[in-house]
mmCIF file of C-alpha atoms in Angstrom:
data_model
loop_
_atom_site.group_PDB
_atom_site.id
_atom_site.type_symbol
_atom_site.label_atom_id
_atom_site.label_comp_id
_atom_site.label_asym_id
_atom_site.label_seq_id
_atom_site.Cartn_x
_atom_site.Cartn_y
_atom_site.Cartn_z
ATOM 1 C CA MET B 23 9.178 8.591 -18.742
ATOM 2 C CA ASP B 24 10.733 6.242 -16.031
ATOM 3 C CA PRO B 25 8.089 3.684 -14.859
ATOM 4 C CA PHE B 26 7.375 3.491 -11.103
ATOM 5 C CA LEU B 27 6.726 1.279 -8.210
ATOM 6 C CA ILE B 28 4.584 1.792 -5.010
ATOM 7 C CA ILE B 29 5.895 -0.129 -2.236
ATOM 8 C CA GLY B 30 4.248 -0.835 1.411
ATOM 9 C CA GLN B 31 2.525 -2.934 3.520
ATOM 10 C CA PRO B 32 -0.844 -4.318 3.463
ATOM 11 C CA ARG B 33 -3.537 -1.985 4.566
ATOM 12 C CA SER B 34 -1.285 0.978 4.398
ATOM 13 C CA GLY B 35 -3.006 3.165 1.944
ATOM 14 C CA THR B 36 -1.358 1.500 -1.385
ATOM 15 C CA THR B 37 -4.468 0.655 -3.063
ATOM 16 C CA TYR B 38 -5.964 3.946 -2.620
ATOM 17 C CA LEU B 39 -3.007 5.792 -3.933
ATOM 18 C CA GLN B 40 -3.308 3.559 -6.896
ATOM 19 C CA THR B 41 -6.700 4.704 -7.468
ATOM 20 C CA LEU B 42 -5.746 8.005 -7.417
ATOM 21 C CA ILE B 43 -2.918 7.439 -9.748
ATOM 22 C CA ASN B 44 -5.210 5.775 -12.128
ATOM 23 C CA ALA B 45 -7.716 8.850 -12.143
ATOM 24 C CA HIS B 46 -4.906 10.662 -13.887
ATOM 25 C CA PRO B 47 -5.528 10.653 -17.867
ATOM 26 C CA ASP B 48 -1.929 9.648 -18.508
ATOM 27 C CA ALA B 49 -0.943 7.428 -15.930
ATOM 28 C CA HIS B 50 -1.835 3.898 -14.847
ATOM 29 C CA CYS B 51 -0.800 1.907 -12.035
ATOM 30 C CA ARG B 52 -1.283 -1.843 -12.686
ATOM 31 C CA GLY B 53 -1.755 -3.324 -8.914
ATOM 32 C CA GLU B 54 -0.429 -6.220 -7.337
ATOM 33 C CA LEU B 55 1.003 -8.104 -10.153
ATOM 34 C CA PHE B 56 2.890 -10.378 -7.699
ATOM 35 C CA ASP B 57 -0.210 -11.335 -5.358
ATOM 36 C CA PRO B 58 1.064 -14.601 -4.162
ATOM 37 C CA TRP B 59 -2.510 -15.914 -5.113
ATOM 38 C CA GLN B 60 -2.882 -14.684 -8.378
ATOM 39 C CA ILE B 61 -1.590 -11.670 -10.885
ATOM 40 C CA ASP B 62 -3.900 -9.119 -10.103
ATOM 41 C CA ASP B 63 -3.732 -6.402 -12.747
ATOM 42 C CA ASP B 64 -5.594 -3.579 -11.843
ATOM 43 C CA GLY B 65 -8.664 -5.877 -10.839
ATOM 44 C CA GLU B 66 -8.170 -8.089 -14.072
ATOM 45 C CA LYS B 67 -7.105 -11.380 -11.961
ATOM 46 C CA THR B 68 -5.405 -14.341 -13.614
ATOM 47 C CA GLN B 69 -5.279 -17.442 -11.383
ATOM 48 C CA GLY B 70 -3.979 -20.632 -11.938
ATOM 49 C CA LEU B 71 -0.656 -22.553 -11.211
ATOM 50 C CA ASP B 72 0.616 -22.260 -14.542
ATOM 51 C CA ALA B 73 0.194 -18.527 -14.840
ATOM 52 C CA VAL B 74 1.799 -18.002 -11.256
ATOM 53 C CA ILE B 75 4.894 -20.469 -11.928
ATOM 54 C CA ALA B 76 5.548 -18.862 -15.188
ATOM 55 C CA ARG B 77 5.442 -15.230 -13.542
ATOM 56 C CA ASP B 78 7.637 -16.274 -10.326
ATOM 57 C CA ALA B 79 10.043 -18.114 -12.681
ATOM 58 C CA ASP B 80 11.317 -15.024 -14.213
ATOM 59 C CA PRO B 81 9.946 -12.133 -11.969
ATOM 60 C CA ALA B 82 12.473 -9.424 -13.793
ATOM 61 C CA GLY B 83 11.170 -10.562 -17.142
ATOM 62 C CA PHE B 84 7.758 -10.431 -16.269
ATOM 63 C CA LEU B 85 7.645 -6.861 -14.478
ATOM 64 C CA ASP B 86 9.691 -5.536 -17.132
ATOM 65 C CA GLY B 87 7.288 -6.479 -19.531
ATOM 66 C CA ARG B 88 4.127 -5.307 -17.669
ATOM 67 C CA LEU B 89 5.703 -1.865 -17.230
ATOM 68 C CA GLN B 90 5.402 -0.959 -20.941
ATOM 69 C CA ALA B 91 2.338 0.698 -21.776
ATOM 70 C CA PRO B 92 -0.285 -1.538 -23.466
ATOM 71 C CA ARG B 93 -0.923 -0.357 -27.211
ATOM 72 C CA GLY B 94 -4.029 1.944 -27.081
ATOM 73 C CA LEU B 95 -3.883 2.530 -23.415
ATOM 74 C CA TRP B 96 -2.808 6.368 -23.996
ATOM 75 C CA ARG B 97 -3.917 8.312 -26.866
ATOM 76 C CA ARG B 98 -1.918 11.210 -26.330
ATOM 77 C CA GLY B 99 0.426 12.904 -23.672
ATOM 78 C CA PRO B 100 3.228 11.307 -21.695
ATOM 79 C CA ARG B 101 2.973 7.480 -20.479
ATOM 80 C CA CYS B 102 3.474 6.971 -16.665
ATOM 81 C CA ILE B 103 3.126 3.220 -15.772
ATOM 82 C CA GLY B 104 3.855 1.258 -12.610
ATOM 83 C CA ALA B 105 2.804 -1.394 -10.179
ATOM 84 C CA LYS B 106 2.574 -2.089 -6.324
ATOM 85 C CA VAL B 107 5.152 -4.246 -4.849
ATOM 86 C CA LEU B 108 4.244 -5.209 -0.999
ATOM 87 C CA PHE B 109 6.048 -7.380 1.650
ATOM 88 C CA GLN B 110 4.430 -10.620 0.644
ATOM 89 C CA HIS B 111 5.652 -10.186 -3.080
ATOM 90 C CA HIS B 112 8.625 -12.362 -4.741
ATOM 91 C CA PRO B 113 11.844 -11.382 -2.702
ATOM 92 C CA ALA B 114 13.757 -10.730 -5.905
ATOM 93 C CA LEU B 115 11.795 -7.460 -6.588
ATOM 94 C CA LEU B 116 13.608 -6.000 -3.582
ATOM 95 C CA ALA B 117 16.831 -7.830 -3.663
ATOM 96 C CA ARG B 118 17.457 -7.481 -7.066
ATOM 97 C CA TYR B 119 15.220 -6.007 -9.384
ATOM 98 C CA ILE B 120 14.624 -2.444 -7.840
ATOM 99 C CA PRO B 121 18.460 -2.075 -7.082
ATOM 100 C CA ALA B 122 19.579 -2.619 -10.579
ATOM 101 C CA ARG B 123 16.971 -0.170 -11.798
ATOM 102 C CA PRO B 124 18.118 3.108 -10.272
ATOM 103 C CA GLY B 125 15.754 5.263 -12.859
ATOM 104 C CA LEU B 126 12.957 3.413 -11.314
ATOM 105 C CA ARG B 127 10.508 5.976 -9.198
ATOM 106 C CA LEU B 128 9.716 4.561 -5.857
ATOM 107 C CA ILE B 129 6.810 5.680 -3.788
ATOM 108 C CA HIS B 130 6.843 4.444 -0.134
ATOM 109 C CA VAL B 131 3.450 4.580 1.777
ATOM 110 C CA ARG B 132 3.625 4.189 5.550
ATOM 111 C CA ARG B 133 0.547 3.907 8.165
ATOM 112 C CA GLU B 134 2.132 5.540 11.013
ATOM 113 C CA ASN B 135 -0.818 4.383 13.309
ATOM 114 C CA LYS B 136 0.356 0.400 13.528
ATOM 115 C CA LEU B 137 -2.931 -0.238 15.645
ATOM 116 C CA ALA B 138 -5.234 0.824 12.845
ATOM 117 C CA GLN B 139 -3.232 -1.128 10.174
ATOM 118 C CA PHE B 140 -3.360 -4.366 12.417
ATOM 119 C CA ALA B 141 -7.108 -3.740 13.289
ATOM 120 C CA SER B 142 -7.869 -3.196 9.650
ATOM 121 C CA MET B 143 -6.153 -6.574 8.766
ATOM 122 C CA GLN B 144 -8.265 -8.578 11.319
ATOM 123 C CA GLN B 145 -11.504 -6.715 10.155
ATOM 124 C CA VAL B 146 -10.774 -7.734 6.435
ATOM 125 C CA ALA B 147 -10.015 -11.047 7.510
ATOM 126 C CA LYS B 148 -13.720 -11.186 8.879
ATOM 127 C CA THR B 149 -15.358 -9.784 6.121
ATOM 128 C CA GLY B 150 -13.244 -10.926 3.105
ATOM 129 C CA GLN B 151 -13.573 -7.462 1.936
ATOM 130 C CA TRP B 152 -10.386 -5.822 0.727
ATOM 131 C CA THR B 153 -11.713 -2.665 -0.517
ATOM 132 C CA ALA B 154 -14.947 -0.865 -0.255
ATOM 133 C CA ALA B 155 -16.449 1.631 -2.793
ATOM 134 C CA GLY B 156 -19.949 2.276 -0.993
ATOM 135 C CA GLY B 157 -21.006 2.921 2.059
ATOM 136 C CA GLY B 158 -22.145 -1.015 3.401
ATOM 137 C CA GLY B 159 -22.796 -1.853 6.553
ATOM 138 C CA ALA B 160 -20.693 -1.160 9.987
ATOM 139 C CA ALA B 161 -17.182 -2.764 10.019
ATOM 140 C CA PRO B 162 -17.049 -5.652 12.513
ATOM 141 C CA ARG B 163 -15.356 -5.429 15.958
ATOM 142 C CA ILE B 164 -12.450 -7.783 16.316
ATOM 143 C CA GLU B 165 -11.279 -9.906 19.410
ATOM 144 C CA ALA B 166 -7.729 -9.313 20.094
ATOM 145 C CA ALA B 167 -5.605 -9.631 23.325
ATOM 146 C CA PRO B 168 -2.865 -6.759 23.944
ATOM 147 C CA PHE B 169 -0.059 -8.793 23.450
ATOM 148 C CA TRP B 170 -1.121 -10.282 19.722
ATOM 149 C CA ALA B 171 -1.910 -6.359 18.788
ATOM 150 C CA ALA B 172 1.283 -5.106 20.312
ATOM 151 C CA SER B 173 3.440 -8.221 18.478
ATOM 152 C CA GLU B 174 2.007 -7.344 15.238
ATOM 153 C CA CYS B 175 2.340 -3.562 15.687
ATOM 154 C CA ASN B 176 6.067 -3.952 16.652
ATOM 155 C CA ARG B 177 6.624 -6.166 13.556
ATOM 156 C CA MET B 178 5.118 -3.825 11.271
ATOM 157 C CA GLU B 179 7.108 -0.885 12.756
ATOM 158 C CA ASN B 180 10.414 -2.950 12.381
ATOM 159 C CA GLU B 181 9.583 -3.548 8.761
ATOM 160 C CA ASP B 182 9.052 0.196 7.945
ATOM 161 C CA PHE B 183 12.146 0.880 9.945
ATOM 162 C CA LEU B 184 14.272 -1.611 7.498
ATOM 163 C CA LEU B 185 12.659 -0.389 4.472
ATOM 164 C CA ASP B 186 13.224 3.317 5.129
ATOM 165 C CA ALA B 187 17.201 2.299 5.787
ATOM 166 C CA TRP B 188 17.162 0.360 2.746
ATOM 167 C CA LEU B 189 15.602 2.935 0.362
ATOM 168 C CA ALA B 190 18.120 5.605 1.912
ATOM 169 C CA THR B 191 20.887 3.127 0.031
ATOM 170 C CA LEU B 192 19.370 3.453 -3.165
ATOM 171 C CA PRO B 193 20.041 6.224 -5.870
ATOM 172 C CA ASN B 194 16.587 5.819 -7.196
ATOM 173 C CA PRO B 195 14.011 8.809 -6.689
ATOM 174 C CA VAL B 196 11.929 8.131 -3.659
ATOM 175 C CA LEU B 197 8.475 9.976 -2.588
ATOM 176 C CA ARG B 198 7.746 8.869 0.792
ATOM 177 C CA VAL B 199 4.104 9.460 1.993
ATOM 178 C CA THR B 200 2.278 8.218 5.205
ATOM 179 C CA TYR B 201 -1.495 7.180 5.259
ATOM 180 C CA ARG B 202 -2.689 10.658 6.571
ATOM 181 C CA GLY B 203 -0.617 12.548 3.945
ATOM 182 C CA LEU B 204 -2.522 10.528 1.278
ATOM 183 C CA PHE B 205 -5.381 13.131 2.232
ATOM 184 C CA ALA B 206 -3.172 16.292 2.704
ATOM 185 C CA GLN B 207 -4.244 19.228 0.253
ATOM 186 C CA ASP B 208 -0.630 19.246 -1.360
ATOM 187 C CA PHE B 209 -0.408 15.511 -1.741
ATOM 188 C CA GLU B 210 -2.171 15.604 -5.360
ATOM 189 C CA ALA B 211 0.216 18.311 -6.832
ATOM 190 C CA ARG B 212 3.345 16.526 -5.132
ATOM 191 C CA LEU B 213 2.662 13.315 -6.531
ATOM 192 C CA GLN B 214 1.923 14.582 -10.092
ATOM 193 C CA ASN B 215 5.428 16.381 -9.877
ATOM 194 C CA PHE B 216 7.040 13.266 -8.600
ATOM 195 C CA LEU B 217 6.024 11.454 -11.668
ATOM 196 C CA GLY B 218 6.445 14.024 -14.230
ATOM 197 C CA LEU B 219 2.756 14.438 -14.953
ATOM 198 C CA THR B 220 0.833 17.402 -16.023
ATOM 199 C CA ILE B 221 -1.231 18.702 -13.162
ATOM 200 C CA ALA B 222 -4.751 17.478 -13.803
ATOM 201 C CA GLY B 223 -7.408 17.250 -11.083
ATOM 202 C CA PRO B 224 -8.929 16.818 -8.632
ATOM 203 C CA LEU B 225 -7.754 13.217 -8.423
ATOM 204 C CA THR B 226 -10.630 11.124 -6.712
ATOM 205 C CA SER B 227 -10.837 7.649 -5.426
ATOM 206 C CA SER B 228 -14.181 5.707 -5.231
ATOM 207 C CA LEU B 229 -12.821 3.576 -2.295
ATOM 208 C CA LYS B 230 -14.133 4.473 1.421
ATOM 209 C CA LYS B 231 -12.564 3.740 4.581
ATOM 210 C CA GLN B 232 -13.824 0.479 5.907
ATOM 211 C CA GLY B 233 -12.911 0.483 9.636
ATOM 212 C CA GLN B 234 -14.118 3.002 12.303
ATOM 213 C CA ASN B 235 -12.191 6.191 12.588
ATOM 214 C CA THR B 236 -11.770 5.933 16.062
ATOM 215 C CA ILE B 237 -9.446 2.948 16.412
ATOM 216 C CA LEU B 238 -10.514 2.128 19.881
ATOM 217 C CA ASP B 239 -14.129 1.244 18.344
ATOM 218 C CA ARG B 240 -12.674 -1.384 16.265
ATOM 219 C CA PHE B 241 -12.129 -3.773 19.302
ATOM 220 C CA ALA B 242 -15.074 -5.555 20.950
ATOM 221 C CA SER B 243 -12.848 -5.637 24.152
ATOM 222 C CA PRO B 244 -11.252 -2.216 24.192
ATOM 223 C CA ALA B 245 -10.324 -1.851 27.798
ATOM 224 C CA PRO B 246 -7.015 -4.012 27.693
ATOM 225 C CA ILE B 247 -6.060 -2.855 24.339
ATOM 226 C CA GLU B 248 -6.459 0.769 25.687
ATOM 227 C CA ARG B 249 -4.413 0.112 28.849
ATOM 228 C CA TYR B 250 -1.669 -1.245 27.165
ATOM 229 C CA PHE B 251 -1.007 1.303 24.577
ATOM 230 C CA ARG B 252 -2.099 4.179 26.697
ATOM 231 C CA GLU B 253 0.548 3.060 29.532
ATOM 232 C CA THR B 254 3.252 2.072 26.926
ATOM 233 C CA GLY B 255 3.164 5.889 25.367
ATOM 234 C CA ARG B 256 1.061 5.140 22.332
ATOM 235 C CA ALA B 257 -2.288 6.767 23.194
ATOM 236 C CA ASP B 258 -2.143 8.479 19.744
ATOM 237 C CA TRP B 259 -2.961 5.281 18.077
ATOM 238 C CA LEU B 260 -6.596 4.759 20.122
ATOM 239 C CA GLY B 261 -8.334 7.872 18.994
ATOM 240 C CA PRO B 262 -9.305 9.171 15.391
ATOM 241 C CA GLU B 263 -7.020 8.238 12.748
ATOM 242 C CA LEU B 264 -8.183 11.056 10.110
ATOM 243 C CA ALA B 265 -9.583 14.754 10.988
#
């Protein structure tokens, strides 16, 4: 069975997808193996300059080795193993590694509401909490000028546009899913069929949505944000992100 990679931007839903995949008995997503600060192997973090240098000196060899099933991980059935590749990871992964492996299955996760994605990044910067598995307290509101928010939203939209265009040039099988699509009723079946897995379910995640569902509620001074995005044709980004 061909391995897979989850591709996307930070705060787009890639970690949630990783937990769904890891809920399947015959699949395993190792996580952010190329986190610039560490090797994050599904929560097992290896830090230190020597380890990161060894990884980044031979990114292809490192990833090929990690996409092999660890001995004893599966006792029966097919083996399906993958990892996450984000924009801040080693450039050789997009430039050389993926194009040289046409059988590699790719899952592109895209968060359509860029204002939600921007706000989520800023809230995480304040709390230092990347994921949440429990209720916890209310997410903090952020101070952000509309020009800064717009600039970051534009950058992320452009990155998604370029990533889509690049993926269209590859022969690899690609599954595209939006952040909202991760919660659609048919997504679990689509995901398992794409990965060649026997349907098992339901696939559940312990992660909880961290930010306020109504995106405008994430801002300490919402009026300028609302005016800018409403008057520039992106009012749909201001309300509830999920039904």
